[in-house]
XYZ file of C-alpha atoms in Angstrom:
449
model
C 56.829 -182.507 -34.748
C 53.916 -184.853 -35.472
C 50.593 -184.152 -33.790
C 48.817 -187.328 -32.741
C 45.958 -187.048 -30.275
C 47.304 -183.733 -29.013
C 45.114 -181.088 -27.443
C 44.558 -177.728 -29.006
C 46.811 -176.194 -26.379
C 49.709 -178.263 -27.707
C 49.221 -176.624 -31.103
C 49.161 -173.138 -29.606
C 52.165 -173.674 -27.338
C 54.246 -175.016 -30.218
C 54.100 -171.536 -31.843
C 55.847 -172.780 -34.994
C 57.526 -176.006 -35.995
C 59.403 -177.616 -38.851
C 56.983 -180.128 -40.325
C 57.630 -183.437 -42.047
C 56.227 -181.834 -45.210
C 59.358 -179.659 -45.270
C 57.728 -176.381 -44.290
C 57.695 -174.362 -41.091
C 54.122 -173.961 -39.852
C 53.011 -171.302 -37.418
C 49.995 -169.423 -36.143
C 49.680 -165.970 -34.609
C 47.208 -167.245 -31.992
C 48.880 -166.745 -28.622
C 46.243 -167.797 -26.133
C 42.938 -169.663 -25.997
C 40.621 -169.776 -22.991
C 37.636 -172.145 -23.231
C 36.087 -172.664 -19.816
C 33.211 -171.585 -17.622
C 33.722 -168.040 -16.396
C 36.391 -167.282 -18.987
C 35.096 -163.731 -19.436
C 36.376 -162.843 -15.975
C 39.904 -163.265 -17.298
C 39.384 -160.674 -20.036
C 40.678 -157.572 -18.179
C 43.832 -159.430 -17.165
C 44.435 -160.610 -20.734
C 44.003 -157.098 -22.108
C 46.599 -155.791 -19.662
C 48.891 -158.763 -20.336
C 48.985 -157.963 -24.051
C 49.520 -154.251 -23.534
C 46.042 -152.925 -24.249
C 45.305 -149.467 -22.814
C 42.072 -148.549 -24.588
C 39.752 -151.086 -26.204
C 37.483 -150.794 -29.238
C 34.587 -153.226 -28.725
C 32.900 -154.425 -31.920
C 29.577 -156.321 -31.767
C 26.091 -156.461 -33.241
C 22.703 -156.206 -31.571
C 22.565 -159.961 -30.933
C 26.107 -160.505 -29.687
C 26.071 -157.341 -27.619
C 23.139 -158.797 -25.695
C 24.778 -162.243 -25.469
C 28.118 -161.052 -24.096
C 28.894 -157.480 -25.115
C 27.121 -155.866 -22.190
C 29.027 -158.120 -19.786
C 32.311 -157.329 -21.544
C 31.750 -153.585 -21.241
C 30.839 -153.931 -17.558
C 34.022 -155.935 -16.906
C 36.150 -153.309 -18.655
C 34.506 -150.517 -16.705
C 34.976 -152.300 -13.375
C 38.638 -152.908 -14.211
C 39.187 -149.258 -15.095
C 40.030 -150.027 -18.723
C 38.869 -147.257 -21.075
C 36.882 -148.384 -24.096
C 34.710 -147.219 -26.946
C 32.981 -149.280 -29.580
C 30.354 -149.835 -32.186
C 27.273 -152.049 -32.148
C 25.988 -152.842 -35.621
C 22.234 -152.126 -35.544
C 21.241 -154.796 -38.092
C 19.494 -157.890 -36.789
C 21.092 -159.781 -39.689
C 24.508 -158.402 -40.549
C 25.983 -159.215 -43.971
C 29.771 -159.698 -44.158
C 30.389 -157.274 -47.009
C 32.212 -154.090 -47.943
C 29.440 -151.991 -46.404
C 29.832 -153.640 -43.005
C 33.598 -153.192 -43.138
C 33.063 -149.563 -44.090
C 30.771 -149.096 -41.086
C 33.395 -150.550 -38.753
C 36.107 -148.326 -40.223
C 33.946 -145.210 -40.042
C 33.144 -145.791 -36.360
C 36.628 -146.901 -35.307
C 38.180 -144.838 -32.510
C 41.804 -144.320 -33.546
C 42.828 -143.671 -29.925
C 42.210 -147.380 -29.204
C 45.177 -149.747 -29.339
C 43.254 -153.038 -29.117
C 40.229 -154.256 -31.054
C 37.932 -156.689 -29.259
C 35.331 -158.525 -31.309
C 32.318 -159.910 -29.473
C 30.499 -162.378 -31.681
C 31.068 -165.275 -34.026
C 31.449 -165.500 -37.816
C 30.520 -162.115 -39.238
C 31.801 -159.990 -36.348
C 35.049 -161.952 -36.261
C 35.597 -161.611 -40.012
C 34.968 -157.859 -39.876
C 37.067 -157.457 -36.733
C 40.023 -159.262 -38.307
C 39.876 -157.028 -41.374
C 39.634 -153.903 -39.200
C 42.629 -155.036 -37.139
C 44.604 -155.746 -40.289
C 43.789 -152.333 -41.734
C 44.644 -150.438 -38.552
C 47.572 -152.554 -37.384
C 45.969 -152.997 -33.943
C 46.070 -156.057 -31.715
C 42.959 -158.190 -32.090
C 41.081 -160.425 -29.640
C 37.726 -162.157 -29.983
C 35.134 -163.116 -27.379
C 33.244 -165.991 -28.984
C 29.485 -166.035 -28.526
C 28.780 -169.312 -30.365
C 30.673 -172.421 -31.542
C 29.289 -171.807 -35.012
C 32.129 -171.580 -37.560
C 35.797 -172.372 -38.110
C 37.177 -168.903 -38.783
C 38.039 -167.881 -35.229
C 41.754 -168.678 -35.543
C 42.230 -168.247 -39.287
C 44.101 -165.351 -40.869
C 41.442 -164.821 -43.521
C 37.920 -163.413 -43.617
C 35.046 -164.850 -45.657
C 33.292 -161.869 -47.215
C 30.904 -160.872 -49.972
C 32.633 -158.418 -52.306
C 30.674 -157.049 -55.244
C 28.277 -159.948 -54.809
C 30.992 -162.643 -54.960
C 31.970 -164.705 -51.920
C 35.716 -164.285 -51.431
C 38.322 -165.152 -48.819
C 40.378 -162.072 -47.935
C 43.669 -161.938 -46.096
C 43.102 -160.335 -42.702
C 44.750 -161.386 -39.439
C 44.615 -164.078 -36.790
C 43.501 -162.984 -33.317
C 46.112 -163.040 -30.598
C 43.573 -164.266 -28.033
C 40.324 -166.227 -28.309
C 38.008 -166.349 -25.293
C 35.182 -168.880 -25.152
C 33.164 -168.684 -21.963
C 31.226 -171.942 -21.769
C 28.374 -170.223 -19.972
C 27.963 -168.036 -23.069
C 28.688 -170.763 -25.634
C 26.271 -173.260 -24.063
C 23.542 -170.626 -24.196
C 24.027 -169.971 -27.908
C 20.949 -170.414 -30.107
C 20.373 -173.978 -31.284
C 20.913 -172.863 -34.870
C 24.460 -171.766 -33.977
C 25.292 -175.165 -32.462
C 23.953 -176.855 -35.583
C 26.034 -174.506 -37.693
C 29.235 -175.330 -35.832
C 28.801 -179.058 -36.337
C 27.874 -178.465 -39.987
C 31.079 -176.523 -40.557
C 33.081 -179.323 -38.947
C 31.637 -182.247 -40.947
C 32.585 -180.305 -44.082
C 36.173 -181.342 -43.372
C 35.460 -184.860 -44.637
C 35.123 -183.432 -48.140
C 37.797 -180.730 -47.851
C 40.560 -183.130 -46.776
C 39.580 -185.597 -49.508
C 39.706 -182.892 -52.166
C 43.006 -181.550 -50.849
C 44.574 -184.977 -51.350
C 43.026 -185.362 -54.813
C 44.305 -181.917 -55.830
C 47.765 -182.896 -54.624
C 47.635 -186.061 -56.711
C 46.192 -184.591 -59.903
C 47.493 -181.030 -60.135
C 50.422 -181.064 -57.719
C 48.907 -178.777 -55.102
C 50.958 -178.757 -51.903
C 49.499 -181.012 -49.231
C 50.525 -181.549 -45.628
C 49.589 -184.869 -43.978
C 50.302 -183.463 -40.507
C 47.772 -180.652 -40.943
C 45.239 -183.044 -42.445
C 45.598 -185.395 -39.477
C 45.070 -182.673 -36.882
C 41.838 -181.747 -38.672
C 40.714 -185.395 -38.836
C 41.234 -185.811 -35.083
C 39.253 -182.660 -34.281
C 36.497 -183.755 -36.656
C 36.238 -187.194 -35.058
C 35.904 -185.649 -31.601
C 33.110 -183.346 -32.761
C 31.099 -186.047 -34.524
C 31.332 -188.453 -31.588
C 30.012 -185.691 -29.291
C 27.069 -184.718 -31.521
C 24.358 -186.258 -29.325
C 25.741 -184.537 -26.221
C 25.912 -181.263 -28.129
C 22.146 -181.052 -28.484
C 21.904 -181.385 -24.690
C 24.365 -178.485 -24.424
C 26.724 -180.516 -22.277
C 29.761 -178.293 -21.605
C 32.298 -180.934 -22.668
C 30.538 -181.405 -26.012
C 30.239 -177.661 -26.627
C 33.911 -177.269 -25.723
C 34.840 -180.099 -28.121
C 33.115 -178.361 -31.035
C 34.594 -174.989 -30.131
C 38.071 -176.493 -29.878
C 37.591 -178.331 -33.163
C 36.594 -175.121 -34.907
C 39.640 -173.307 -33.517
C 41.950 -176.187 -34.483
C 40.646 -175.970 -38.032
C 41.403 -172.247 -38.082
C 44.927 -172.971 -36.875
C 45.219 -175.597 -39.626
C 44.333 -172.978 -42.235
C 46.977 -170.654 -40.785
C 49.531 -173.477 -40.890
C 48.684 -174.272 -44.515
C 48.391 -170.645 -45.591
C 45.245 -171.589 -47.543
C 41.685 -172.679 -46.784
C 42.171 -176.222 -48.141
C 42.103 -177.975 -44.730
C 38.672 -176.540 -44.027
C 36.690 -176.012 -47.214
C 35.975 -177.567 -50.561
C 33.051 -178.225 -52.833
C 30.600 -178.279 -49.910
C 31.507 -174.697 -48.975
C 31.040 -173.594 -52.564
C 27.468 -174.870 -52.589
C 26.877 -172.634 -49.581
C 28.607 -169.690 -51.264
C 26.416 -170.078 -54.353
C 23.241 -170.002 -52.272
C 24.559 -166.939 -50.412
C 25.295 -165.174 -53.693
C 21.808 -165.895 -54.984
C 20.413 -164.616 -51.711
C 22.283 -161.343 -52.177
C 21.334 -161.022 -55.839
C 17.741 -162.247 -55.852
C 16.598 -162.485 -52.231
C 16.304 -166.270 -52.331
C 16.385 -168.484 -49.229
C 19.612 -168.669 -47.208
C 20.565 -170.018 -43.800
C 23.693 -169.888 -41.670
C 26.992 -170.745 -43.325
C 27.566 -173.872 -41.235
C 24.076 -175.300 -41.705
C 24.423 -174.856 -45.460
C 27.890 -176.446 -45.340
C 26.488 -179.451 -43.470
C 23.922 -179.947 -46.221
C 26.625 -179.284 -48.825
C 28.736 -182.012 -47.223
C 25.960 -184.545 -47.701
C 25.627 -183.421 -51.323
C 29.394 -183.817 -51.644
C 29.277 -187.353 -50.226
C 26.601 -188.303 -52.745
C 28.739 -186.768 -55.478
C 31.757 -188.857 -54.552
C 29.584 -191.954 -54.390
C 28.723 -191.291 -58.035
C 32.335 -190.565 -58.970
C 33.307 -193.981 -57.622
C 30.826 -195.571 -60.046
C 32.387 -193.916 -63.115
C 34.775 -195.488 -65.589
C 36.851 -192.673 -67.137
C 36.650 -192.504 -70.920
C 39.271 -190.422 -72.699
C 37.363 -189.944 -75.951
C 34.179 -188.967 -74.115
C 36.007 -186.401 -71.970
C 37.841 -184.822 -74.918
C 34.648 -184.607 -76.961
C 32.818 -183.006 -74.039
C 35.453 -180.307 -73.608
C 35.694 -179.698 -77.363
C 31.950 -179.030 -77.446
C 32.020 -176.837 -74.321
C 30.948 -173.255 -75.138
C 32.585 -170.916 -72.613
C 30.666 -167.831 -73.774
C 27.328 -169.593 -73.443
C 28.380 -170.858 -70.010
C 29.253 -167.323 -68.903
C 25.755 -166.225 -69.842
C 24.380 -169.042 -67.705
C 26.497 -167.892 -64.761
C 25.263 -164.313 -65.078
C 21.662 -165.435 -65.298
C 21.929 -167.751 -62.302
C 24.129 -165.642 -60.010
C 23.624 -162.046 -61.093
C 26.427 -159.502 -60.971
C 28.520 -161.659 -58.639
C 29.274 -163.883 -61.623
C 31.214 -161.094 -63.323
C 34.190 -161.533 -61.009
C 34.037 -165.311 -61.493
C 34.202 -164.852 -65.263
C 37.148 -162.462 -64.944
C 38.950 -164.912 -62.674
C 38.603 -167.662 -65.260
C 40.585 -165.538 -67.703
C 43.524 -165.916 -65.294
C 42.823 -169.489 -64.183
C 42.270 -171.099 -67.569
C 40.597 -174.237 -66.242
C 38.588 -174.443 -69.476
C 41.720 -174.273 -71.658
C 41.596 -177.372 -73.877
C 45.343 -178.044 -73.776
C 45.434 -177.781 -69.991
C 42.445 -180.082 -69.800
C 44.096 -182.687 -72.016
C 47.138 -182.653 -69.752
C 45.010 -183.049 -66.590
C 43.009 -185.821 -68.209
C 46.117 -187.901 -68.839
C 47.057 -187.558 -65.165
C 43.523 -188.486 -64.087
C 43.493 -191.593 -66.260
C 46.913 -192.657 -64.999
C 45.949 -192.163 -61.347
C 42.290 -193.195 -61.315
C 42.796 -196.099 -58.918
C 44.563 -193.743 -56.492
C 41.701 -191.242 -56.746
C 39.262 -194.002 -55.781
C 41.509 -195.042 -52.897
C 41.578 -191.493 -51.502
C 37.796 -191.263 -51.702
C 37.431 -194.590 -49.925
C 39.811 -193.475 -47.147
C 38.359 -190.011 -46.574
C 34.655 -189.947 -47.448
C 32.400 -191.534 -44.793
C 29.056 -193.184 -45.323
C 26.247 -190.721 -46.034
C 24.206 -192.001 -43.103
C 27.028 -191.432 -40.591
C 27.115 -187.712 -41.311
C 23.354 -187.417 -41.720
C 22.787 -189.008 -38.310
C 25.314 -186.678 -36.643
C 23.506 -183.643 -38.073
C 20.081 -185.029 -37.221
C 21.265 -185.631 -33.651
C 21.501 -181.860 -33.155
C 18.295 -181.179 -35.070
C 20.092 -179.783 -38.115
C 18.480 -180.003 -41.551
C 20.072 -182.456 -43.965
C 18.382 -181.503 -47.236
C 18.517 -178.137 -49.039
C 14.752 -178.313 -49.581
C 14.356 -177.970 -45.803
C 15.858 -174.471 -46.127
C 13.471 -173.492 -48.903
C 16.107 -173.953 -51.609
C 14.495 -174.971 -54.886
C 15.534 -177.929 -57.022
C 16.745 -175.501 -59.670
C 19.003 -173.799 -57.102
C 20.311 -177.146 -55.862
C 21.227 -178.285 -59.352
C 22.538 -174.823 -60.247
C 24.837 -174.781 -57.224
C 26.181 -178.187 -58.228
C 26.921 -177.045 -61.786
C 28.387 -173.629 -60.930
C 30.402 -174.438 -57.773
C 33.509 -175.184 -59.864
C 33.602 -171.525 -60.928
C 33.703 -169.918 -57.481
C 37.483 -170.010 -57.089
C 40.551 -171.637 -58.593
C 40.375 -174.709 -56.391
C 40.257 -178.244 -57.738
C 37.072 -179.774 -56.307
C 34.803 -182.699 -57.115
C 32.706 -180.913 -59.704
C 35.855 -179.817 -61.555
C 36.938 -183.447 -61.656
C 33.546 -184.317 -63.125
C 33.921 -181.574 -65.742
C 37.350 -182.914 -66.659
C 35.789 -186.372 -67.088
C 32.967 -184.972 -69.221
C 30.394 -186.232 -66.717
C 29.211 -183.123 -64.858
C 25.719 -182.878 -66.333
C 25.387 -186.650 -66.331
C 25.924 -186.813 -62.562
C 23.702 -183.747 -62.083
C 20.912 -185.589 -63.910
C 21.361 -188.556 -61.572
C 21.547 -186.642 -58.290
C 19.602 -183.435 -58.901
C 17.161 -183.893 -61.803
C 14.739 -181.097 -62.602
């Protein structure tokens, strides 16, 4: 099966399929409702999927946006429920939030219903995975791409990690609720979508240089969803239902793509890691942070500028080998700890397993890079758009385009660029620059102090 210009409902109805990449792809998402008045279908969906008692999970903001309506609908339909409303105005997706959900969970419930967007959905998916209960989500904003993924983006011991959780069986997006979402949430959703320009590019580069598995079918479904979102950006700021639906569908498609791939590659790359670094500094030092998607939108623009610089480089074998020979891993670990706090400890431990700084492994990668440099440039040309195209799409919805607009200092911008390669074992643009011995050189060009 090859998806070309299909709707999201084609993906869901296909259940699973044997792909041209040789793998069978599938998603646990059974049903998606994105329409005006979709909430009215909730009681029927709960009964359809065998729910007898519902545990409703929300926070103070999402409970007001849709949770109160959800509870009233359940009560009118005679469906028993209990639940928990997180009292925090700003809820962090961490082990403490998960612990709160677990501690308040009513074990007599057989269905968990999240009411919210990113954080509530991530916590709800973990809770469902831990308890083995059916999970549904009522979306309150088209703000992030994790609705249909089987992972949860969390902060664990100060480090941003992606944890296996579960995919919801049903996603409900009532356009009356989604169109009323705060402007910041609409900006965040578009920011999370434009990130796919960089993530798909880096997925292809990783396939070429280190042999990471890549699926062109999955990449194409993400490209099509991305194109639809960007072309609707001006209508999004006017909260036109079709534009809001396009972004919501695009975000869900991306989640399905991650489920198909079994990894986050179709959805995140270097641009997400910039965001993760700023989040980690926020947790450790109380520095400025914004929503995940808004930071990813800015990170995407930083990523585009990075790839513009990469295209100007001429790889030099002797320079790269000398750079890596002089690299002091212990001194670098001290820099990580100073810049990121305790969250860096897990990153340092992970490197012991990953070995990306191993000189023999580097020499092997370098030979592949040198041999395939023209192909690397071709991938960048095919996947990375002009900076102004993405900047204009973000500006159309009033989203910031520079980290300074969020109160992020020049030191934090440069630091995120230099440390992003250490977040996880994923081959991204800044790792390519390190392999070429040009990381600080490009940092000096783009983000001088």
